[in-house]
Each structure stands twice: as structure tokens, then as C-alpha cells.
Short mmCIF file of C-alpha atoms in Angstrom, two decimals:
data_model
loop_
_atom_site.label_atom_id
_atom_site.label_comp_id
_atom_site.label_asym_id
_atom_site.label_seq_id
_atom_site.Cartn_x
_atom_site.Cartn_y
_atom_site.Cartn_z
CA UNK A 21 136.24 71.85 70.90
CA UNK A 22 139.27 69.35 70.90
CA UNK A 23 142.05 68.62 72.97
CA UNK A 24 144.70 70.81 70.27
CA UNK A 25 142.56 73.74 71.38
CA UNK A 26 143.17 73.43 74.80
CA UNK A 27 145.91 75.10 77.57
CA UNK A 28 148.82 73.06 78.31
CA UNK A 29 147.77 70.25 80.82
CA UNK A 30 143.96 70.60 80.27
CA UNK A 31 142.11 67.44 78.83
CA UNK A 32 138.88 66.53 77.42
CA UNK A 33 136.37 64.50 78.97
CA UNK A 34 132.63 63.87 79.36
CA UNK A 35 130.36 64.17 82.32
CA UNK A 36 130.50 60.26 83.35
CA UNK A 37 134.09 60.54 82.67
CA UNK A 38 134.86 62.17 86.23
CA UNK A 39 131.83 62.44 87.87
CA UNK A 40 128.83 60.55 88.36
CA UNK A 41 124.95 61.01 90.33
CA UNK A 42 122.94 59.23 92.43
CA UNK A 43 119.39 59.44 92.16
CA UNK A 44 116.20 60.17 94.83
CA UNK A 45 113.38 58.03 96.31
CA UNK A 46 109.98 58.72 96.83
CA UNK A 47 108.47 57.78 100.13
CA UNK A 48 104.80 57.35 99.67
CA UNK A 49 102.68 60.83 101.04
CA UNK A 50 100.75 58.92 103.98
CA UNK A 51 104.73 58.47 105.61
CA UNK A 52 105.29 62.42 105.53
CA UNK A 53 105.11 64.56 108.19
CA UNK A 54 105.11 68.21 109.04
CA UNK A 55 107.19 68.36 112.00
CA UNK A 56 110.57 67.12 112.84
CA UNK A 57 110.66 64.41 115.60
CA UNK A 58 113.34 61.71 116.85
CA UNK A 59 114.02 59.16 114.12
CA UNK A 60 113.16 61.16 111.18
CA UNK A 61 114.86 63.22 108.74
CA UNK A 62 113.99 65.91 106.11
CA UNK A 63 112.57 64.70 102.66
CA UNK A 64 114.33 67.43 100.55
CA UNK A 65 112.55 68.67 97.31
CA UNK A 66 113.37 71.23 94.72
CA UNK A 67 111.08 73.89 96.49
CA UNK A 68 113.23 73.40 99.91
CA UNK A 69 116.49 74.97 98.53
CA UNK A 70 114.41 78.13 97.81
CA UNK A 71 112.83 78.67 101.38
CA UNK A 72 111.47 76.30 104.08
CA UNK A 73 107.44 77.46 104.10
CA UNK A 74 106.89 73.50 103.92
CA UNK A 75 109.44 70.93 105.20
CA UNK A 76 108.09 67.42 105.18
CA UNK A 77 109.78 64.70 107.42
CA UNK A 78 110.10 60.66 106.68
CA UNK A 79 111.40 58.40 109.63
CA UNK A 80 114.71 57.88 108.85
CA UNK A 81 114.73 53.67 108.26
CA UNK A 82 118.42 53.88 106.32
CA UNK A 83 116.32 53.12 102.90
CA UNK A 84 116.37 56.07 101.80
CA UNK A 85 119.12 58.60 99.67
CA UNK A 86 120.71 61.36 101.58
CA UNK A 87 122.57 64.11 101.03
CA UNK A 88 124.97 66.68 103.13
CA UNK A 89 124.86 70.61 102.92
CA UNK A 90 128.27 70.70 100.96
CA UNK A 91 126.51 68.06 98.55
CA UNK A 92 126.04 69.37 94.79
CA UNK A 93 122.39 68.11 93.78
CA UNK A 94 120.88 68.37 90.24
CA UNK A 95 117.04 69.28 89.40
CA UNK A 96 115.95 66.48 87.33
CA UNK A 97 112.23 66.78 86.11
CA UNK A 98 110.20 69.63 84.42
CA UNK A 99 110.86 73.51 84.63
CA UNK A 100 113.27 72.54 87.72
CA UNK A 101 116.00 70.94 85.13
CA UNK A 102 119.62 71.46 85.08
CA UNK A 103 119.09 73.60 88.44
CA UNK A 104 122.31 73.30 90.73
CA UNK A 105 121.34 73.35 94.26
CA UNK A 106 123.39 73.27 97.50
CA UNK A 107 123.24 74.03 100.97
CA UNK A 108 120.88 71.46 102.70
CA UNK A 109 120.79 68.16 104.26
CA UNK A 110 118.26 65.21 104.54
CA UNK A 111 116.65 62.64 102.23
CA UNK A 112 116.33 63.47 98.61
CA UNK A 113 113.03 62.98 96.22
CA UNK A 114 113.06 61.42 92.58
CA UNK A 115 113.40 65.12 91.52
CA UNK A 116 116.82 65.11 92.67
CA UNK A 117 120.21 63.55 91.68
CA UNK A 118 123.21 63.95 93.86
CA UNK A 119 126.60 64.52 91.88
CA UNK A 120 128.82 61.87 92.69
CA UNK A 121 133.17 62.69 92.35
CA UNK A 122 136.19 62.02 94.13
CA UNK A 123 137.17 65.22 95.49
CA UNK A 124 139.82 64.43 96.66
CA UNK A 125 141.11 64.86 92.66
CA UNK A 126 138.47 67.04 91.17
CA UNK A 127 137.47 70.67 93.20
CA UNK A 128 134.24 70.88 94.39
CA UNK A 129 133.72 74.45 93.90
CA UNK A 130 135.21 73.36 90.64
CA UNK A 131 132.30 71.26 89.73
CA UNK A 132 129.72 73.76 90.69
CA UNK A 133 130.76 76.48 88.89
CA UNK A 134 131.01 74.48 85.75
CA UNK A 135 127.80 72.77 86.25
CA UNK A 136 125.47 76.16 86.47
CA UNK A 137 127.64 77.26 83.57
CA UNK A 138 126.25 77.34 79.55
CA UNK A 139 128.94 73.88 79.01
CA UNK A 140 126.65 71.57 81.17
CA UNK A 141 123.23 73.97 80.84
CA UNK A 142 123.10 74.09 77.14
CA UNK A 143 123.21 70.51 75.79
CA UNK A 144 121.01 69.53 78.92
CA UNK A 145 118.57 71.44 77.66
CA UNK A 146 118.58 70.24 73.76
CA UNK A 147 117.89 66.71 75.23
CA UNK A 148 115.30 65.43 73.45
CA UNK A 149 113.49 63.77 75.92
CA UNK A 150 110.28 64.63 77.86
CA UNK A 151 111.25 66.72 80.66
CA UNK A 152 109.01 64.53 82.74
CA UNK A 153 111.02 61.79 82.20
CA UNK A 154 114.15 63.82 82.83
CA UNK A 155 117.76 62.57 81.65
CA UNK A 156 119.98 59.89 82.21
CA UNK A 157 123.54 58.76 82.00
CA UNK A 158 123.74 58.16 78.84
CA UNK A 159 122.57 61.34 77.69
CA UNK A 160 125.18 63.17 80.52
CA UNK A 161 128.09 60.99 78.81
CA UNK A 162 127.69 62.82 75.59
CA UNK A 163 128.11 66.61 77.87
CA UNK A 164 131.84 67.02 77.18
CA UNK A 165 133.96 69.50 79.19
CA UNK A 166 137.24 70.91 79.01
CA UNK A 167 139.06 69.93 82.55
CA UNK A 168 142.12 71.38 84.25
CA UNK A 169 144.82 70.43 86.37
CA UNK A 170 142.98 69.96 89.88
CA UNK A 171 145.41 73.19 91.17
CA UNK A 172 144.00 75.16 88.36
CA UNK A 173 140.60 74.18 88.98
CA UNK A 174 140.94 75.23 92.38
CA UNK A 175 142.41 78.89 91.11
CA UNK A 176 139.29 79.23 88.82
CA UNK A 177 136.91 78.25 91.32
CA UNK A 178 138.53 80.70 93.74
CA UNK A 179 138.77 83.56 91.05
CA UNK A 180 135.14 82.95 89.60
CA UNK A 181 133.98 83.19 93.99
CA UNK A 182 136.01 86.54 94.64
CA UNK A 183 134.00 87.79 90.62
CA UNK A 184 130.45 86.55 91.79
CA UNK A 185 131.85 88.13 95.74
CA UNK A 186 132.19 91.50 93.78
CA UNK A 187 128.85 91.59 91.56
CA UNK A 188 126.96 90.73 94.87
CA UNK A 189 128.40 93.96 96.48
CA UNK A 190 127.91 95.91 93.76
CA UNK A 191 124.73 95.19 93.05
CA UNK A 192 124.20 95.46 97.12
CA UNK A 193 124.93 99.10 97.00
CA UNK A 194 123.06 99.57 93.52
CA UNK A 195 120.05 98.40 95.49
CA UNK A 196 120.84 100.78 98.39
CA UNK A 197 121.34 103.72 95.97
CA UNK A 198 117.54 102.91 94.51
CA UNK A 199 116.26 103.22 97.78
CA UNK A 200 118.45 106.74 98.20
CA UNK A 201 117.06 107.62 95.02
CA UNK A 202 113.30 107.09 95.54
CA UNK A 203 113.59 108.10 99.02
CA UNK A 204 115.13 112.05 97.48
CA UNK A 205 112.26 111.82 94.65
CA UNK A 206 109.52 111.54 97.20
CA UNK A 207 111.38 114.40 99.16
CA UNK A 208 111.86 116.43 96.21
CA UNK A 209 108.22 115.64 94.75
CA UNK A 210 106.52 116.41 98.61
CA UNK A 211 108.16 119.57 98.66
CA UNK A 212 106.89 120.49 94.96
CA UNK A 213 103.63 119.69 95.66
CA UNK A 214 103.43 122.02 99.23
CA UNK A 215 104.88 124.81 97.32
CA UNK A 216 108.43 124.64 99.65
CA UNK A 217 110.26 123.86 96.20
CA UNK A 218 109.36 126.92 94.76
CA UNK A 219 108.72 129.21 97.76
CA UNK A 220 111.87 131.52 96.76
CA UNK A 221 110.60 131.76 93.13
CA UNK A 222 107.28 133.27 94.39
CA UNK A 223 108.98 135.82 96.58
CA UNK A 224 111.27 136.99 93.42
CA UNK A 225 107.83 137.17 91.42
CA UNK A 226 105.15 138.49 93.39
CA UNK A 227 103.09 139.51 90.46
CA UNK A 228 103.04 136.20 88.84
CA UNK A 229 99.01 135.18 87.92
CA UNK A 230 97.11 133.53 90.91
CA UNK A 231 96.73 129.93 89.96
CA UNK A 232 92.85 131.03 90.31
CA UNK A 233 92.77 132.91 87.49
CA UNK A 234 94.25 130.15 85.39
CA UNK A 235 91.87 127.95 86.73
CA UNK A 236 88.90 130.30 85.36
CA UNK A 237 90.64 130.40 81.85
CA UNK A 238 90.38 126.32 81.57
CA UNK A 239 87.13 126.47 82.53
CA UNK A 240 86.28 128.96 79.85
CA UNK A 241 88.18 127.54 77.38
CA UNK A 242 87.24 124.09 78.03
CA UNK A 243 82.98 125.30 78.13
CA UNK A 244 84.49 127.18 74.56
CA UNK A 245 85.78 123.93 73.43
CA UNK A 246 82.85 121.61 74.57
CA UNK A 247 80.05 124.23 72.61
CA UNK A 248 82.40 124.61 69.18
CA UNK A 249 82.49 120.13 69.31
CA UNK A 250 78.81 120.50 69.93
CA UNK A 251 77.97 122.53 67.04
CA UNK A 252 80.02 120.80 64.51
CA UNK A 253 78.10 117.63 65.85
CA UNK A 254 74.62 119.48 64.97
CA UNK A 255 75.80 120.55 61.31
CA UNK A 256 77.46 117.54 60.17
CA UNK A 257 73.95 116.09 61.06
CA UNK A 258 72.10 118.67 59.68
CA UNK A 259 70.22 120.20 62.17
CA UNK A 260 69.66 123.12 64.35
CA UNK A 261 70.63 123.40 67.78
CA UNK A 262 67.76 123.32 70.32
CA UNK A 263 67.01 126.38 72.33
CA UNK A 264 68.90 125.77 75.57
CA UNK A 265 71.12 123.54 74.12
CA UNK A 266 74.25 125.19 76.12
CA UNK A 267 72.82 124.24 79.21
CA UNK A 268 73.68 120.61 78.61
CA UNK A 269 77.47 121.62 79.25
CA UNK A 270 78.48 119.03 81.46
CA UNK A 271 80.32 121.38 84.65
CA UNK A 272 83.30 119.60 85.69
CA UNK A 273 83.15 118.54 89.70
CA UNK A 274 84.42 121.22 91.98
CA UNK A 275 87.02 120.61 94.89
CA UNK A 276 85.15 120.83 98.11
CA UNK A 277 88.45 122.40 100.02
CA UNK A 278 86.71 122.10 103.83
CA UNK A 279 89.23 119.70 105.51
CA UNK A 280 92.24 120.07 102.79
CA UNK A 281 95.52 121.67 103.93
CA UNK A 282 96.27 125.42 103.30
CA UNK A 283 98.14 126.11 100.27
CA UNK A 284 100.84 128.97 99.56
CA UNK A 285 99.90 132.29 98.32
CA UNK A 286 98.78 132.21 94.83
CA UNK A 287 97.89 128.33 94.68
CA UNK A 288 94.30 126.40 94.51
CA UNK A 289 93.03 123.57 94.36
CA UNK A 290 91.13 121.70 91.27
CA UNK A 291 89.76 118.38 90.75
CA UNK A 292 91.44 116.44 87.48
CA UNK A 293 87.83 116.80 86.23
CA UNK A 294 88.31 120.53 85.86
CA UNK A 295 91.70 120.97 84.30
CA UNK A 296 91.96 117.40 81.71
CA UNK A 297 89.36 115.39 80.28
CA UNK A 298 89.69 111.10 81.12
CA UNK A 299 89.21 109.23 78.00
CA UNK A 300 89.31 105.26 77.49
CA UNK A 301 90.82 103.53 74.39
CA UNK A 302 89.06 101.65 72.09
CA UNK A 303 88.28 98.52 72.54
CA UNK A 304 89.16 95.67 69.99
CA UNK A 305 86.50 93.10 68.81
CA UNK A 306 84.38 91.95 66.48
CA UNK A 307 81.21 94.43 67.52
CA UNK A 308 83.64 97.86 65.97
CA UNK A 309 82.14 99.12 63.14
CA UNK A 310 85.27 101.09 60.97
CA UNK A 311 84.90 103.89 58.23
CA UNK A 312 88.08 103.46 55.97
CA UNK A 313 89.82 101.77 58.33
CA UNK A 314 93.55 101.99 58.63
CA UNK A 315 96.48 100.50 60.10
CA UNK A 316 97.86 102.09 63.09
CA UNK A 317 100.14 101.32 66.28
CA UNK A 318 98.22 101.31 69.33
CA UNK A 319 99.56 101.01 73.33
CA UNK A 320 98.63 97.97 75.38
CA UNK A 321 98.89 97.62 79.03
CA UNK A 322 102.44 95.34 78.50
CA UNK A 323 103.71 98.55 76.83
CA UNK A 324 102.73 100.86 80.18
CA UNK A 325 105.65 100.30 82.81
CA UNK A 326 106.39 102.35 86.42
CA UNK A 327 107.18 105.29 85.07
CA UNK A 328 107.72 104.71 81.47
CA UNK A 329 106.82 103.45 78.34
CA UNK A 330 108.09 100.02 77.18
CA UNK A 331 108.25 100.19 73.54
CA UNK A 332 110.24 97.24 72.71
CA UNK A 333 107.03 95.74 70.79
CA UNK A 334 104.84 97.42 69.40
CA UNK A 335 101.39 95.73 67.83
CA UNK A 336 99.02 97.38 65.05
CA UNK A 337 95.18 97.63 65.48
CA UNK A 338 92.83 99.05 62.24
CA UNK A 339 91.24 102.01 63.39
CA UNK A 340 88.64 104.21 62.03
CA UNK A 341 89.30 108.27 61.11
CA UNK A 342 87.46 109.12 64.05
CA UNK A 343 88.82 107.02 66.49
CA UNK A 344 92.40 107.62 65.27
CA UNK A 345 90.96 111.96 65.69
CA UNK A 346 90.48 110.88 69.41
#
């Protein structure tokens, strides 16, 4: 960026060029205290702009840095760094800087906006330095920014408030739609599952098949299914089944319907155990013993969302023929 590319009226200039910070103290911990009383004031931290769970109070001896609710404060030390924070008053840790400018030529609002924007953010966060050692002014003279005339800066401030003014209400009724939306999908899914949602269909199709007898056909084709597995088990082996070997059919658990609700005409009611079978994935370590193994894409718990499948990324596991058959 240089000053040809800029409006008419706009210059360039670095962070120490028009503003400038102040930095915190740090009272020793045997001075705090948990309760405001007369003749002490609020040690602000980082956490304290977020929510007041913990306010700590220092008696208020003049020593130490303060700071006003309309006062722009920076976060200076680890994951807290570059954070623009506003809205309270007291005494300010190390972990703070206050921005120091003479509004009365620079806006404010101005200085905010520009400060939480990818111009300041960006080359704060290329600084070398350990985070725990935060920056300095030095490092903040380097940050160059393109400045307007202060009227203009007061017409982008006021134009980037009424943008931010509009996402927030949009997003507002976004959020009360969701809660619209899930509050219809547990109407519609309550009135599926007591047979309401489909209470017309069943009077336009009274001879449909009782949910009873396809309960019976599972159960025989599942017992089917189970004895044909068994038997290929018993000749890839070699061997002969025992005598009585069906009896080892595992019978799925049975609904015991005694204090469950009525049900419509037609409808039962099944345990999961009856109708689907419950399996568990395999499990990756150094114990698997694999036939021919080969490569294969397999689903982690990061790739199982609320109601859908994240597939964004995707990892490979080897896999032998027969777990890759189940």
C-alpha cells in the first residue's frame, strides 16, 4: 500500500503515528479482594470483559492504571492477543494496554473498528516474539494504516455500526427461526411416532398388513439369516453341525408392553433388538491381526455430527476382507 493508492485526502501512517497505549500493573494477589468496599476499585483482567463470575478488587491508592467504559483496551499476552475490548471501568492488569489518541482529531469508533480489523490483527500476529512476552512499540510502529479525513472516519465508523446493527438482527431472527424449526420437527416427529401423522392414510387403506405380521417376517427372516451364517461358519471349518445346533439362535428381547401407551390400529411395538442387529467398529491397534489387508476409508467419531455426517476429512485404516464384509 502507498499513499498514490489512496482516496483523495487519505494519508499513510503507522500505529505510533496517531495513537499510542498505556500499559497495566500488577498488584500483588495477597492485596485482592472479592468484594467491592469503600476505597477500592476493580482490577480488570481479560476474563472480566467476557462475564463477571470473578471480579477482584485492589484499594484504590492512585498507583495504579485505570481505565473508563468508553476506553479502547488491547489484550497483550498469550491466546488473549490483539483482542479489542471495551465497555468496563477500573484498574487494569499487565495483560492489558489502554489505547492512547486525541479524539478530539481521530474518531473513536474510528479506532475500534480498525483495530479488530485484519490491518492491525494480521501483522500483530506475525510478530515474532513470544506471546508471553507480548509486543511493544516498536513492533506497533511498523503496523501501517491507511487514515481518513476525521469526517470520513466518522462516516465509516457510523456505516460499518448500522452493517454490524443489521447482521446482529439478522442473525437474531435466524436464531429465532432455529428454534421455530426444531420446535415444528419435534411436533411433526411426535405426531409420526403416535400414528396422528398418518391417521388419514390408515382410514384410506384399511387392508394395509398389521405391523404384527411384519414383525413375524423379521423374525423369520432374521432366525433364516442367523442359521444360513451359521452353517457357512461350520463348512468353511470343516465340520458338521451338532445335533441341536439351532437351538443356540440367540432370540432377540421382546417388548414387555404392560405400562406402554396404546398404539393405533395396525401398529406394535418391538425392541431395536428384534428388527436391526447393533454392531461396533473395529478397533485400531497393534493387537489386529489382517488377512490381505487393504486400504480403506473408515468413519471416526469427528466425522459423526447432530444429524449428519461431516465428511470434510476423511482418514484411511487397513482392514482385513472380513472386517471390510462386516
Amino acid at each position: 500500500m502507498s499513499e498514490q493508492t489512496l482516496p483523495e485526502g487519505w494519508t499513510l501512517a503507522s500505529f505510533m503515528d496517531f495513537l499510542d497505549y498505556q500499559g497495566g500493573t500488577q498488584p500483588p494477589k495477597s492485596s485482592f479482594i472479592n468484594e467491592q468496599k469503600e476505597g477500592y476499585i476493580r482490577l480488570l483482567q481479560i476474563r472480566d470483559f467476557e462475564h463477571d463470575k470473578y471480579p477482584v478488587y485492589i484499594k484504590d491508592n492512585g498507583k495504579y492504571c485505570s481505565c473508563l467504559c468508553t476506553d479502547l483496551m488491547i489484550g497483550r499476552y498469550g491466546a488473549s492477543i490483539g483482542k479489542i475490548l471495551r465497555g468496563k471501568s477500573g484498574a487494569y492488569n499487565v495483560a492489558l494496554v489502554k489505547v492512547i489518541a486525541d479524539y478530539d482529531k481521530i474518531e473513536k469508533d474510528f479506532v475500534y473498528h480498525l483495530l479488530t480489523s485484519e490491518l492491525f490483527q494480521r501483522p500483530l500476529a506475525k510478530f515474532s516474539r513470544s506471546a508471553q512476552n507480548g509486543f511493544n512499540k516498536a513492533e506497533l510502529a511498523t503496523i501501517e494504516f491507511p487514515l481518513p479525513p476525521l469526517n470520513e472516519q466518522r462516516r465509516i465508523a457510523a456505516k460499518i455500526d448500522a452493517l454490524q446493527a443489521r447482521s446482529k438482527n439478522a442473525k437474531d431472527a435466524l436464531a429465532e427461526v432455529e428454534t421455530l424449526l426444531a420446535q415444528l420437527r419435534q411436533s411433526v416427529l411426535n405426531a409420526a411416532f403416535t400414528g396422528k401423522l398418518t391417521a388419514k392414510w390408515r382410514k384410506e387403506h384399511p387392508d394395509a398388513e398389521p405391523a404384527s405380521e411384519l414383525l413375524k417376517r423379521i423374525r423369520t427372516e432374521r432366525r433364516k439369516r442367523w442359521e444360513e451364517a451359521e452353517l457357512t461358519k461350520y463348512q468353511a471349518k470343516g465340520k458338521t453341525p451338532p445335533a441341536g445346533w439351532q437351538k443356540k439362535y440367540p432370540e432377540p428381547v421382546q417388548v414387555d408392553t404392560t405400562d406402554l401407551p396404546e398404539l393405533p390400529e395396525g401398529w406394535c411395538w418391538a425392541s431395536l433388538d428384534e428388527i436391526g442387529d447393533i454392531k461396533g467398529g473395529i478397533t485400531i491397534n497393534s493387537a489386529r491381526k489382517l488377512d490381505s489387508p487393504k486400504e480403506i476409508p473408515y468413519l471416526r467419531v469427528a466425522n459423526v455430527q447432530e444429524g449428519h455426517l461431516d465428511l470434510s476429512v476423511i482418514k484411511n485404516v487397513l482392514a482385513s476382507d472380513e472386517e471390510i464384509q462386516t
